[in-house]
XYZ file of C-alpha atoms in Angstrom:
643
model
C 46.172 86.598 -17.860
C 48.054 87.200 -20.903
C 47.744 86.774 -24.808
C 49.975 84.611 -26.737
C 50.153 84.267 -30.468
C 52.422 81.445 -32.156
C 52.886 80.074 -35.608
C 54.161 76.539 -36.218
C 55.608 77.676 -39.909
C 57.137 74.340 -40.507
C 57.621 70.674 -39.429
C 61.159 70.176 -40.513
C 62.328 68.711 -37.095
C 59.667 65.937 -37.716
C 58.885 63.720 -34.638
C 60.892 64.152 -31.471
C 61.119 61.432 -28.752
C 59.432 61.931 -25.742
C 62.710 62.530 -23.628
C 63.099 65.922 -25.794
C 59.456 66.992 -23.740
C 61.667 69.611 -21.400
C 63.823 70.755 -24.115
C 61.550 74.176 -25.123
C 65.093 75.773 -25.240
C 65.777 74.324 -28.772
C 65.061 75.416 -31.439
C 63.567 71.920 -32.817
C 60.911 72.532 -30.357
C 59.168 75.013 -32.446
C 59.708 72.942 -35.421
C 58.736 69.259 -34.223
C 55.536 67.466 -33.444
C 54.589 64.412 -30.895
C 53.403 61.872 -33.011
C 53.572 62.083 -36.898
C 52.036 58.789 -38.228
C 50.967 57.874 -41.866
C 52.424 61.392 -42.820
C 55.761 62.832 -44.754
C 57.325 65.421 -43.942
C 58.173 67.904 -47.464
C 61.560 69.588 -47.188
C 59.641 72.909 -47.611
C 58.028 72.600 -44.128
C 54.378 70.954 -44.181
C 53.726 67.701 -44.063
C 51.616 65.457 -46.410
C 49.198 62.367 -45.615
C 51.679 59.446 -47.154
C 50.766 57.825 -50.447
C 48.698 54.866 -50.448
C 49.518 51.164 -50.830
C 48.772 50.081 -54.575
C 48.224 45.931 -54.515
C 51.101 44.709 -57.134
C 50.904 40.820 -56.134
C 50.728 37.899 -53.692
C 54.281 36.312 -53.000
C 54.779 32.880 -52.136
C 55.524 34.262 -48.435
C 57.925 36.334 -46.323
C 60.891 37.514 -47.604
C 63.278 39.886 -48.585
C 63.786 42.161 -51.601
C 66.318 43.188 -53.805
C 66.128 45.818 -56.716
C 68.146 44.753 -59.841
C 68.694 47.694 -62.573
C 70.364 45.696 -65.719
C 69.818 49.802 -67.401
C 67.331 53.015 -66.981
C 64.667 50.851 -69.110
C 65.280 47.518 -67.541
C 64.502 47.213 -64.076
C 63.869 43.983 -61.511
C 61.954 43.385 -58.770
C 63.540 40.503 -57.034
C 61.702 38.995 -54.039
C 63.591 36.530 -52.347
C 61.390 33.744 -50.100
C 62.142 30.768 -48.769
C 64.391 28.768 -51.202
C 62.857 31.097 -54.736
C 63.030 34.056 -56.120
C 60.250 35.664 -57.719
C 60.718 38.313 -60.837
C 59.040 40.881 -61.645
C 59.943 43.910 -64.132
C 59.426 47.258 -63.367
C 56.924 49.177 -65.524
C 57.796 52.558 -66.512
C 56.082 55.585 -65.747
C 55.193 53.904 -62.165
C 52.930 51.622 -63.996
C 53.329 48.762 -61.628
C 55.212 45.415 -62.062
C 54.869 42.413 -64.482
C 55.151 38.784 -63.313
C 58.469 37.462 -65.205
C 59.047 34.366 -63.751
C 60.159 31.939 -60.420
C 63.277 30.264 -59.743
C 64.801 27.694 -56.880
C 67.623 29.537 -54.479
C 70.339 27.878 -52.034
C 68.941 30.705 -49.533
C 66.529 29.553 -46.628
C 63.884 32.261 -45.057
C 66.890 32.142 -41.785
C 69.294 32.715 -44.340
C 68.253 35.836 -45.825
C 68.578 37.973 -42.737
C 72.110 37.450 -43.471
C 73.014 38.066 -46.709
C 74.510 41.210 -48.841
C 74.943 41.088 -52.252
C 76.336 43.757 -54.990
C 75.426 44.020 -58.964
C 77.375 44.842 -62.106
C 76.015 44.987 -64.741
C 73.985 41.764 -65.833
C 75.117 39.510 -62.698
C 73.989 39.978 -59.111
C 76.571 38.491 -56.503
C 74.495 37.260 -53.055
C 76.755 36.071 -49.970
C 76.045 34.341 -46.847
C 78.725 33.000 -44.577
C 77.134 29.410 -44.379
C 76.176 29.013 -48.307
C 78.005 29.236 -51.430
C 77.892 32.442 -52.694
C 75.958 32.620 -55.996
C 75.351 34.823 -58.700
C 71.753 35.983 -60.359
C 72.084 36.160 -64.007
C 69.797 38.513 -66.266
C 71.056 36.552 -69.660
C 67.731 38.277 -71.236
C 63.970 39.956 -69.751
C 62.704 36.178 -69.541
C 65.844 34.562 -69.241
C 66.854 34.290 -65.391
C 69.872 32.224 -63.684
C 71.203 31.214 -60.037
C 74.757 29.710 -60.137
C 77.380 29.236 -57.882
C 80.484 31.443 -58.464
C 83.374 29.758 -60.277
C 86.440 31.420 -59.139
C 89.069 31.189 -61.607
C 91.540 27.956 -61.779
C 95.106 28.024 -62.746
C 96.889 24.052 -63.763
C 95.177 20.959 -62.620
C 91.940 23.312 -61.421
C 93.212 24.730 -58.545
C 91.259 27.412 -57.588
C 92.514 30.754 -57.670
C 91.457 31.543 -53.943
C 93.289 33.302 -51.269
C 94.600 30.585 -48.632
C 95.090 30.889 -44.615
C 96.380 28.682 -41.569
C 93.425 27.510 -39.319
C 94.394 24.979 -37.568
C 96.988 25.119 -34.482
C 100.231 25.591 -35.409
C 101.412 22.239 -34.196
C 99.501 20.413 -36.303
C 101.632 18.613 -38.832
C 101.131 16.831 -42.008
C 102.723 14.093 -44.050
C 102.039 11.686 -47.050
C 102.414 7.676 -47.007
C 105.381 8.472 -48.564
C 104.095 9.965 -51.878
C 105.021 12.890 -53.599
C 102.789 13.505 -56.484
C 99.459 12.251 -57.658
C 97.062 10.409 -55.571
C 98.304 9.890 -51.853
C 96.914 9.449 -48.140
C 97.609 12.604 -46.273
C 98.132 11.838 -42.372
C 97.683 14.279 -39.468
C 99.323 13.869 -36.362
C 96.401 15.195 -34.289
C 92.655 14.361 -34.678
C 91.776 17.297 -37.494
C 89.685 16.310 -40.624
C 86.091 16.229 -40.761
C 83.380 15.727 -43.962
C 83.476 19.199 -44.712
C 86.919 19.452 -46.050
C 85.870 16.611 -48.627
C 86.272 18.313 -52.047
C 88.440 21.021 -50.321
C 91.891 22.202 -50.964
C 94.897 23.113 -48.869
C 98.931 24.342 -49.939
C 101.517 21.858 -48.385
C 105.251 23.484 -48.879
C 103.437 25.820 -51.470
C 102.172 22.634 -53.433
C 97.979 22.521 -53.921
C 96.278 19.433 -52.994
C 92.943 18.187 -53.187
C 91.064 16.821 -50.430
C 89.158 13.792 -52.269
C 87.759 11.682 -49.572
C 87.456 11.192 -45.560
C 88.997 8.182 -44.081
C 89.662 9.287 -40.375
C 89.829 12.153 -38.775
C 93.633 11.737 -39.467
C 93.482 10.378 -42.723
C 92.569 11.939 -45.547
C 93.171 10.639 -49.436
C 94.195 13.968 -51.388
C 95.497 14.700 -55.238
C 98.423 16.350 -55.140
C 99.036 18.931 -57.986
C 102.605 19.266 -58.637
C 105.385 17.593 -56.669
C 106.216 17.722 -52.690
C 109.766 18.523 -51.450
C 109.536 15.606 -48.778
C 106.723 13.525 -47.555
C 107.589 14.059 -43.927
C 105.717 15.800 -41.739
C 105.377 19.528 -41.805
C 103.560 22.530 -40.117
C 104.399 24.195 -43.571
C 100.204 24.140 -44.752
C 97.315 26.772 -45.246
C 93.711 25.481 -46.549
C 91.629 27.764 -48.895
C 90.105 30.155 -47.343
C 86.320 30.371 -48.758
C 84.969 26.279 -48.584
C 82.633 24.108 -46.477
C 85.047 23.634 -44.124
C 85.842 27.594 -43.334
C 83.106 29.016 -44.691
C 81.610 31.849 -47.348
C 81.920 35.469 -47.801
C 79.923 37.852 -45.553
C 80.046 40.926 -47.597
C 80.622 41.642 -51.163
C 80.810 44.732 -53.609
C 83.020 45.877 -56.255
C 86.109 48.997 -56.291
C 87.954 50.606 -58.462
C 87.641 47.288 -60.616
C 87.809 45.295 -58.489
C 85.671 42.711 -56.451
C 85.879 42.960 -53.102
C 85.071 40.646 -50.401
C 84.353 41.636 -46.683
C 85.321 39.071 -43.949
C 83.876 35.433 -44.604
C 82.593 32.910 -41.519
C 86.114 31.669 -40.230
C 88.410 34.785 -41.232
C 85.062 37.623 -39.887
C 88.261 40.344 -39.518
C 89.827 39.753 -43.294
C 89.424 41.448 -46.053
C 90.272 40.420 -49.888
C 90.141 42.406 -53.434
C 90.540 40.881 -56.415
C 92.610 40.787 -59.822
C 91.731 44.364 -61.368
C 89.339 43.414 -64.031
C 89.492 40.059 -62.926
C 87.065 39.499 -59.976
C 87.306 35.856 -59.304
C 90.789 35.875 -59.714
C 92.083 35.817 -55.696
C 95.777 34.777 -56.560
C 98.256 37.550 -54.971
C 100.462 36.631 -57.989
C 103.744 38.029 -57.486
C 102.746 41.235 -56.140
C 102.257 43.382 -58.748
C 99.851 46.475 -58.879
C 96.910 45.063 -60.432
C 97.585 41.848 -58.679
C 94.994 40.488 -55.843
C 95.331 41.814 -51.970
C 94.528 40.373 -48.781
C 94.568 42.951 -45.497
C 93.445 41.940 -42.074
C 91.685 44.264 -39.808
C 93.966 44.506 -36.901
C 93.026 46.233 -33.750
C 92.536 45.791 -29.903
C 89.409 43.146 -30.461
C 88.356 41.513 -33.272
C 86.384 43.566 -35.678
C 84.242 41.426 -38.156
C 83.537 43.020 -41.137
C 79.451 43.253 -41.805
C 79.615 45.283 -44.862
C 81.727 46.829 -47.790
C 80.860 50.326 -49.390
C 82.389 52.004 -52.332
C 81.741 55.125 -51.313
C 84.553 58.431 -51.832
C 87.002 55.906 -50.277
C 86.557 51.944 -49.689
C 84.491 52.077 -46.505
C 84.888 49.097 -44.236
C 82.033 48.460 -41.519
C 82.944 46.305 -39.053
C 81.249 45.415 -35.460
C 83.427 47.889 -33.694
C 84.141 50.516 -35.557
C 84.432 52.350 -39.159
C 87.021 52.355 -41.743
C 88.373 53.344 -44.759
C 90.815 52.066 -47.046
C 93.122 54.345 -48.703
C 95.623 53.677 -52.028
C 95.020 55.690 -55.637
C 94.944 53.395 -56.786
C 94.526 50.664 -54.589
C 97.975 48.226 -55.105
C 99.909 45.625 -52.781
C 102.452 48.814 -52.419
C 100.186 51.691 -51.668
C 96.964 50.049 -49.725
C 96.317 51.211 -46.183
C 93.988 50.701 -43.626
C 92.618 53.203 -41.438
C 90.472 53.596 -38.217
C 87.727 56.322 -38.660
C 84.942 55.960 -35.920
C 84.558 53.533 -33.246
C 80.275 53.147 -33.548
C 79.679 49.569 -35.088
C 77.704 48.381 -37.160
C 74.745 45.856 -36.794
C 75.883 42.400 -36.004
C 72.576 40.568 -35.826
C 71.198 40.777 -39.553
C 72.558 42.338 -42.523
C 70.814 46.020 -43.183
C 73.283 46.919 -46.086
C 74.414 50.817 -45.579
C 72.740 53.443 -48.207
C 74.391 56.699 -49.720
C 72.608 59.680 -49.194
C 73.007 62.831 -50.184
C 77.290 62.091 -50.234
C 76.977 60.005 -47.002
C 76.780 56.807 -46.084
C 74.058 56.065 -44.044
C 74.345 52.722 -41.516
C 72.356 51.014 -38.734
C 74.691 51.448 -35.479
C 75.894 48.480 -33.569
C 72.491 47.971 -30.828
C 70.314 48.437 -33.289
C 68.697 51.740 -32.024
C 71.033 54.290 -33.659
C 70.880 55.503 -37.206
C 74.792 57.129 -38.415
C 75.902 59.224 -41.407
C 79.192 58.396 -41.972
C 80.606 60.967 -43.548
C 84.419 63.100 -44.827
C 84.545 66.270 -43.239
C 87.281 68.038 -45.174
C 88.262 70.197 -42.121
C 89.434 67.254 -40.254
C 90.555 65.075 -43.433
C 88.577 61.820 -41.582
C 85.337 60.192 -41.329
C 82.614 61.595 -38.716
C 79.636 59.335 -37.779
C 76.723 61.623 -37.457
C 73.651 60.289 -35.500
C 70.717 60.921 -37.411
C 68.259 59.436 -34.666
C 69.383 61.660 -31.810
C 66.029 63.155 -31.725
C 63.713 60.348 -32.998
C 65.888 57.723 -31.001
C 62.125 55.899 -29.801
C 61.477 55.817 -33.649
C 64.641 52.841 -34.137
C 64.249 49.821 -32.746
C 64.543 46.532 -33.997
C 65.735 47.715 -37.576
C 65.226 44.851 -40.620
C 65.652 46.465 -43.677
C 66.292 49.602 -45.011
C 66.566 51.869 -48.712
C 66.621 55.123 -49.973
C 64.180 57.094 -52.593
C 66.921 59.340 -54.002
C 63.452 61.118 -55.875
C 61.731 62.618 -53.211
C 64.766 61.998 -50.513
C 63.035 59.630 -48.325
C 64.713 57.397 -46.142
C 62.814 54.086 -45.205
C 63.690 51.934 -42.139
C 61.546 48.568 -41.820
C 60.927 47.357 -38.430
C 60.959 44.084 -36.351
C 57.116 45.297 -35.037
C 56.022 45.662 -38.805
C 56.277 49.536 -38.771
C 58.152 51.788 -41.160
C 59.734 54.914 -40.270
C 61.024 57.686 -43.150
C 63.254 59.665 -42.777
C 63.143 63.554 -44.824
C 66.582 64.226 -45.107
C 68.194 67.168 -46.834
C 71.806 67.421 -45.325
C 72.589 70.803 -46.586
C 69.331 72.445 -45.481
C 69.724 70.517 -42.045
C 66.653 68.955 -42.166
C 66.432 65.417 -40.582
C 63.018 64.828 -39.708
C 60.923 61.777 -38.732
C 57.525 60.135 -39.474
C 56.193 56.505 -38.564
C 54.147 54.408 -41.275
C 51.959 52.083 -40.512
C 49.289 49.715 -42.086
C 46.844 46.899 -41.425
C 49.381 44.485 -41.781
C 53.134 43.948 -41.161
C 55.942 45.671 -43.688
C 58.499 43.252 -43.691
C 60.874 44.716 -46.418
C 61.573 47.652 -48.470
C 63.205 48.405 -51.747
C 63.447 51.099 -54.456
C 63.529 49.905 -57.869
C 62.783 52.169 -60.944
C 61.292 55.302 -59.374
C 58.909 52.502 -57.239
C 59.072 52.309 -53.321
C 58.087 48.329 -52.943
C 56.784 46.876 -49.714
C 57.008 43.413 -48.686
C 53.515 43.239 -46.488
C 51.919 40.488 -44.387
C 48.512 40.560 -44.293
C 46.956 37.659 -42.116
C 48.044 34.635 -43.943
C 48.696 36.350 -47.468
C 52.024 38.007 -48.383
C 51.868 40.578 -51.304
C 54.309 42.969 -52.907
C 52.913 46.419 -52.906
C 54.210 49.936 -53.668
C 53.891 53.670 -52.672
C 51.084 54.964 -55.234
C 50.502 58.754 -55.419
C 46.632 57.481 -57.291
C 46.062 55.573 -53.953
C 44.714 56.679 -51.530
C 44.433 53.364 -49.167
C 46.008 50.454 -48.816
C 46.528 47.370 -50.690
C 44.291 48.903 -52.990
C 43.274 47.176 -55.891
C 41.594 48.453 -59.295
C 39.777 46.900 -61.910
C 39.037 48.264 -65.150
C 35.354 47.855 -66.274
C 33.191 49.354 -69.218
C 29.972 49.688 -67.031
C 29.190 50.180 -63.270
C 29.510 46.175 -61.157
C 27.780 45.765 -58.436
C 30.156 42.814 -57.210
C 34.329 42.615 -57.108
C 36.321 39.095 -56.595
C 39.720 38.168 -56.212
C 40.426 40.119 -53.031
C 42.289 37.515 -51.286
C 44.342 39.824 -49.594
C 41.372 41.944 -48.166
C 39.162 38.942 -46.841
C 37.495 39.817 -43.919
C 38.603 43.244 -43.875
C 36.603 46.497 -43.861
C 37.549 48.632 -46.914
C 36.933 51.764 -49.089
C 35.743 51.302 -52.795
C 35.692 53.968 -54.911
C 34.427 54.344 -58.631
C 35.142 56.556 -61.652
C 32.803 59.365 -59.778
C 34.251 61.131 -56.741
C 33.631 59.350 -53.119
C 34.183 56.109 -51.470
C 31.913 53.337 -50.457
C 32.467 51.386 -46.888
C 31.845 47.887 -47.676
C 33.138 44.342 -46.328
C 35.069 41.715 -47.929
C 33.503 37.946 -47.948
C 35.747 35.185 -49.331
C 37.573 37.114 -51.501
C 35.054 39.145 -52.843
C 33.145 42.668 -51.948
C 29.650 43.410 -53.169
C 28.633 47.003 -53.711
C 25.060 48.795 -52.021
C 25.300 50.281 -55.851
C 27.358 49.815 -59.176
C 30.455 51.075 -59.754
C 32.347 52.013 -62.637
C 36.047 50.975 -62.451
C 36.263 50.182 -58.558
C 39.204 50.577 -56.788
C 39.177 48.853 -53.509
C 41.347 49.150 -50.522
C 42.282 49.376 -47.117
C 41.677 52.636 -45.126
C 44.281 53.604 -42.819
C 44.739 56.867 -40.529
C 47.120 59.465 -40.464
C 47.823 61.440 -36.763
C 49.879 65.519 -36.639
C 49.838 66.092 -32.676
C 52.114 68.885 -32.133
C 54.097 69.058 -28.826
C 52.758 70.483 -25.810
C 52.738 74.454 -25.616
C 55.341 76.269 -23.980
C 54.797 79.693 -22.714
C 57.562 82.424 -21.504
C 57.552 82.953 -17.721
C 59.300 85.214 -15.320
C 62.175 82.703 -15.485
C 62.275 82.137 -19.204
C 60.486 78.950 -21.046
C 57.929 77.018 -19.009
C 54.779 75.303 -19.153
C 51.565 77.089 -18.383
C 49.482 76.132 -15.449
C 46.572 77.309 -17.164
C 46.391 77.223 -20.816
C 43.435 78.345 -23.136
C 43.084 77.842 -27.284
C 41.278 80.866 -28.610
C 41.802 79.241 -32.510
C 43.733 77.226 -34.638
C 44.176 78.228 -37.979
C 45.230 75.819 -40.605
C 47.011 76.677 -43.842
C 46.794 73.790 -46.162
C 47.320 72.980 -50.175
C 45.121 70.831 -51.619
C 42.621 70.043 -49.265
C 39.053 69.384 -48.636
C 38.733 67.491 -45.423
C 40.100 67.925 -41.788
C 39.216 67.151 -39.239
C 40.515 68.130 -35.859
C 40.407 67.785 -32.195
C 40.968 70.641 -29.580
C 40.080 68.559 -26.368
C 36.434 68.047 -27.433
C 36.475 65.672 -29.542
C 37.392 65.232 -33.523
C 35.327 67.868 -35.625
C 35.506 68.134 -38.909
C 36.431 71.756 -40.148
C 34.139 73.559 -42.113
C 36.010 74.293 -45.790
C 32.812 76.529 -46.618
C 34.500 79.597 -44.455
C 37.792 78.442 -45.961
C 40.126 81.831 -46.852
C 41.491 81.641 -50.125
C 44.866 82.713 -50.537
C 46.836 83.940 -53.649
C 50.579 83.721 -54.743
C 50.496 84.121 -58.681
C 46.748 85.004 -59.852
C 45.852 81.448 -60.475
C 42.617 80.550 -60.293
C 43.376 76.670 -59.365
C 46.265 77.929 -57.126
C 43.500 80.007 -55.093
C 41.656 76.916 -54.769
C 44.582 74.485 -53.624
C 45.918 76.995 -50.686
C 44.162 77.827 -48.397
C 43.608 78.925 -44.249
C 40.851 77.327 -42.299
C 39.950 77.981 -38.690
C 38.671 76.067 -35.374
C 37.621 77.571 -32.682
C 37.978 75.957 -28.815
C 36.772 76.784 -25.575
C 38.102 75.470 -21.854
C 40.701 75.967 -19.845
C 43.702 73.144 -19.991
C 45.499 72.677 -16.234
C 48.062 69.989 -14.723
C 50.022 67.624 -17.312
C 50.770 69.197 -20.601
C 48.741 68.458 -23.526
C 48.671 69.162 -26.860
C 46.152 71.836 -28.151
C 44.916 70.264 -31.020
C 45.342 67.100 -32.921
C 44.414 65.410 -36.165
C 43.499 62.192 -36.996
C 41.366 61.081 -39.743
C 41.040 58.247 -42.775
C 39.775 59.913 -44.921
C 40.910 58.794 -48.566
C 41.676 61.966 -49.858
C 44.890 64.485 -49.920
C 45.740 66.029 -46.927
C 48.683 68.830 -46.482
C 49.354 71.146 -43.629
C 51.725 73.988 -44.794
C 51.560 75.807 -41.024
C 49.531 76.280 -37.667
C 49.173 79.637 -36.271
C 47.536 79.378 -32.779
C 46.110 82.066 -30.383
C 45.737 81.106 -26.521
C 45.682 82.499 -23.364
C 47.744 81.347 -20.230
C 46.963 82.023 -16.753
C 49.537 81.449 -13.561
């Protein structure tokens, strides 16, 4: 029988996938933990019960959100639904949100797995590759728009739009014998179709408009300038973005310029615009603030699924990574490079964040998170996989953003989960928690210092955000001058068990009955909310044997002792069942003489008794929902082994 002593100083390895359980050779062993749920993981080691889930409002249903930052004192909350966006403003000081105002969108609840979008300044640009892209104008706090874009138009309003051959190249086209104005255009296959109604195409370099559908070989068209013959030619492109080809996928703006990323028919093409001109598409005459158009050539076809504007243009196509290179970009300097060959998400659009210098992006499969990222060394891109060790924690990925403030990165699930992400690049810490709640999360954005949830709740949909004052979720306050015994308007907690706590310390269990929650006492401003669990279960123990690290056939905990900050209730489970620990033979502990610092640190102990044998378990485990603060700076643990 022998003695063993070990301290678990920190959890900056976070939560390791269970095909890491005969890896006690690394070093993220000592560091990890089985399940981390409802916690986050502080870059100095411990880990914290998450914030709770403060109520903001009910939406008109599922969605999709988008953050829009007009400057630091004006910031939107934009929650997309099924054809309407709702606005809210950002309060400072993480005051919550105020209710601006609704609007009608082209975008369907299908559509808006699909679309990207990129701001400057007062206009928001959204794209989808089967609707016309449109633009979100703030014109003033109260004064919202949703427009179609007008690309620029040069003589007789042709549109300033790059143009492309789709058709075969055998497909010819001739006039009735016209060669200006109003004419019947003739193909001499089977070719037109509705869609190119109000379209326009370039025959010998001339535009025409596509004004109405006879046959599918007859078409009457406006021609805008004067043919060189009326005979039939294979000398035609059509315009590249229209109802016929299709919309942008990808959009976002470069060294002045806009930039779009492969549109429906063209998924491999890429486009920049005029410099300081960004619906200006004409490649003029060439010059160096003229447009460009570069395809992605390779040995398959890689459709683009997002732009970046990162140290270089970054290109993120289904196949692989790129980057565009050109100071500055010009029709004589641009060049397109191959970085990485991971791919990017093809299914829905999850656009890629920056952190920390590197550009974070959901891999092609759905079930990798990369950093893409210059290593100077090798002068090229790397694609660094973040999930390596958490790989059971991505799956089914719907939405993703960064919180640049505390360096959290969140990553929405198909199941309604939420994992974050610690991530301090320098440090090398990577590490990974789960959050959950009683509900589904179906979005997340940061906007204004606020982390905003989308969240299904039964029937309801609300907006809610990370609170730091809350301590469940959905949680709801109401300001009163005297105690209430009763509390209405709960929609989103009917039928639910919930906490309610007053201006005095403590909460009260009660139940919620058609929207409203009566007390077994009055309370003085109530805040009411959902309770919700958090679980640290550390990874089996791993003892040295005569032939290095191994499991112990026997295993015995002596004690667990618990440094935390800021605690008053754990409660924790050593194989007998949860206990809670007793805070009255808490140990003190003092860095700086501070009488409130004494009381926020400090090192509690549980006791066990029993012998462990067979399948590795953990020793202890926590689990409790308790509405209160909860951090665990470090574990030190004292067992025995035996065999």
């Amino acid at each position: 029988m022998s003695g063993h002593g070990h301290i678990k100083s920190n959890f900056t390895a976070g939560e390791l996938a269970p095909d890491l359980l005969g890896r006690v050779d690394l070093r993220l062993w000592d560091n990890g933990a089985a399940c981390l749920r409802n916690v986050l993981v502080r870059p100095t080691g411990g880990i914290t019960r998450r914030p709770g889930l403060r109520w903001l409002a009910v939406v008109p249903g599922p969605g999709r959100l988008l953050s829009f930052e007009f400057n630091t004192a004006l910031v939107f909350m934009l929650v997309l639904t099924d054809r309407k966006m709702t606005v809210f403003r950002s309060l400072p000081s993480g005051q919550g949100v105020r209710y601006i105002r609704e609007l009608e969108t082209p975008w369907t609840l299908e559509h808006l797995a699909a679309i990207n979008w990129s701001q400057s300044s007062d206009t928001l640009l959204v794209v989808h590759p089967l609707v016309p892209p449109h633009k979100i104008v703030c014109h003033a706090e109260d004064s919202w728009s949703v427009t179609p874009w007008v690309f620029e138009t040069g003589p007789g309003g042709v549109p300033k739009v790059p143009f492309a051959r789709f058709a075969p190249l055998d497909v010819a086209l001739r006039t009735d014998g016209g060669v200006k104005g109003e004419v019947h255009l003739h193909a001499d296959k089977p070719f037109f179709t509705p869609a190119h109604v109000g379209g326009w195409i370039r025959l010998h370099g001339v535009p025409v408009k596509l004004l109405s559908l006879v046959t599918a070989q007859k078409m009457k068209a406006r021609i805008e300038g004067t043919l060189s013959s009326a005979a039939y030619s294979t000398d035609w492109v059509e315009a590249v973005f229209s109802e016929a080809r299709g919309w942008p996928v990808s959009v976002t703006f470069h060294q002045n310029r806009l930039v779009i990323g492969g549109s429906r028919d063209l998924p491999h093409h890429l486009w920049l615009s005029r410099v300081g001109d960004f619906f200006n598409f004409d490649p003029g005459q060439g010059l160096d603030d003229d447009a460009l158009h570069m395809p992605i050539l390779s040995d398959q076809v890689n459709a683009i699924r997002h732009v970046f504007p990162g140290r270089h243009l970054q290109v993120f196509t289904t196949g692989a990574e790129w980057m565009v290179l050109g100071e500055p970009l010009s029709p004589a300097s641009i060049l397109v490079r191959r970085q990485t060959g991971i791919g990017s998400l093809a299914s829905r659009s999850i656009p890629p964040c920056d952190v920390d210098g590197a550009t974070v992006f959901v891999a092609a499969g759905g079930r990798e998170l990369r950093a893409f990222l210059f290593s100077d060394s090798e002068q090229a891109y790397q694609a660094q996989d973040l999930s390596l060790m958490a790989s059971h924690r991505v799956e089914d990925p719907v939405d993703m953003d960064y919180d640049p403030r505390w360096r959290l990165l969140h990553m929405v699930m198909g199941a309604g989960t939420m994992a974050t992400v610690t991530n301090y690049r320098r440090e090398q810490i990577t590490a990974w928690s789960v959050q959950e709640t009683d509900g589904d999360i179906l979005s997340v954005r940061v906007c204004g210092g606020l982390t905003c949830l989308l969240v299904r709740r039964g029937a309801v949909v609300c907006l809610e955000c990370l609170d730091e004052t809350a301590f469940t979720d959905c949680a709801q306050k109401r300001e009163t001058r005297g105690a209430v015994a009763s509390l209405g308007g709960l929609v989103a907690l009917d039928n639910k068990q919930v906490y309610v706590a007053g201006a005095d310390p403590g909460f009260v269990p009660a139940t919620v009955r058609r929207g409203w929650v009566h007390l077994s006492h009055p309370l003085r401003s109530p805040d009411v909310g959902l309770p919700f669990s958090h679980v640290v279960e550390p990874l089996p123990p791993a003892v040295a044997g005569a032939g290095g690290g191994v499991y112990g056939r026997s295993i015995r905990l002596i004690r667990a002792s618990f440094r935390v900050l800021g605690t008053g209730h754990l409660v924790v489970d050593t194989g007998s069942g949860p206990v809670p620990v007793d805070f009255c033979a808490a140990v003190p502990l003092s860095f700086h003489g501070d009488a409130e610092e004494d009381k926020a640190v400090c090192e509690v102990a549980v006791r066990a008794l029993g012998w462990r044998t067979g399948h590795p378990r953990p020793l202890w485990r926590i689990e409790q929902d308790t509405p209160a603060p909860c951090t665990i700076l470090s574990v030190l643990t004292d067992l025995r082994s035996a065999g």
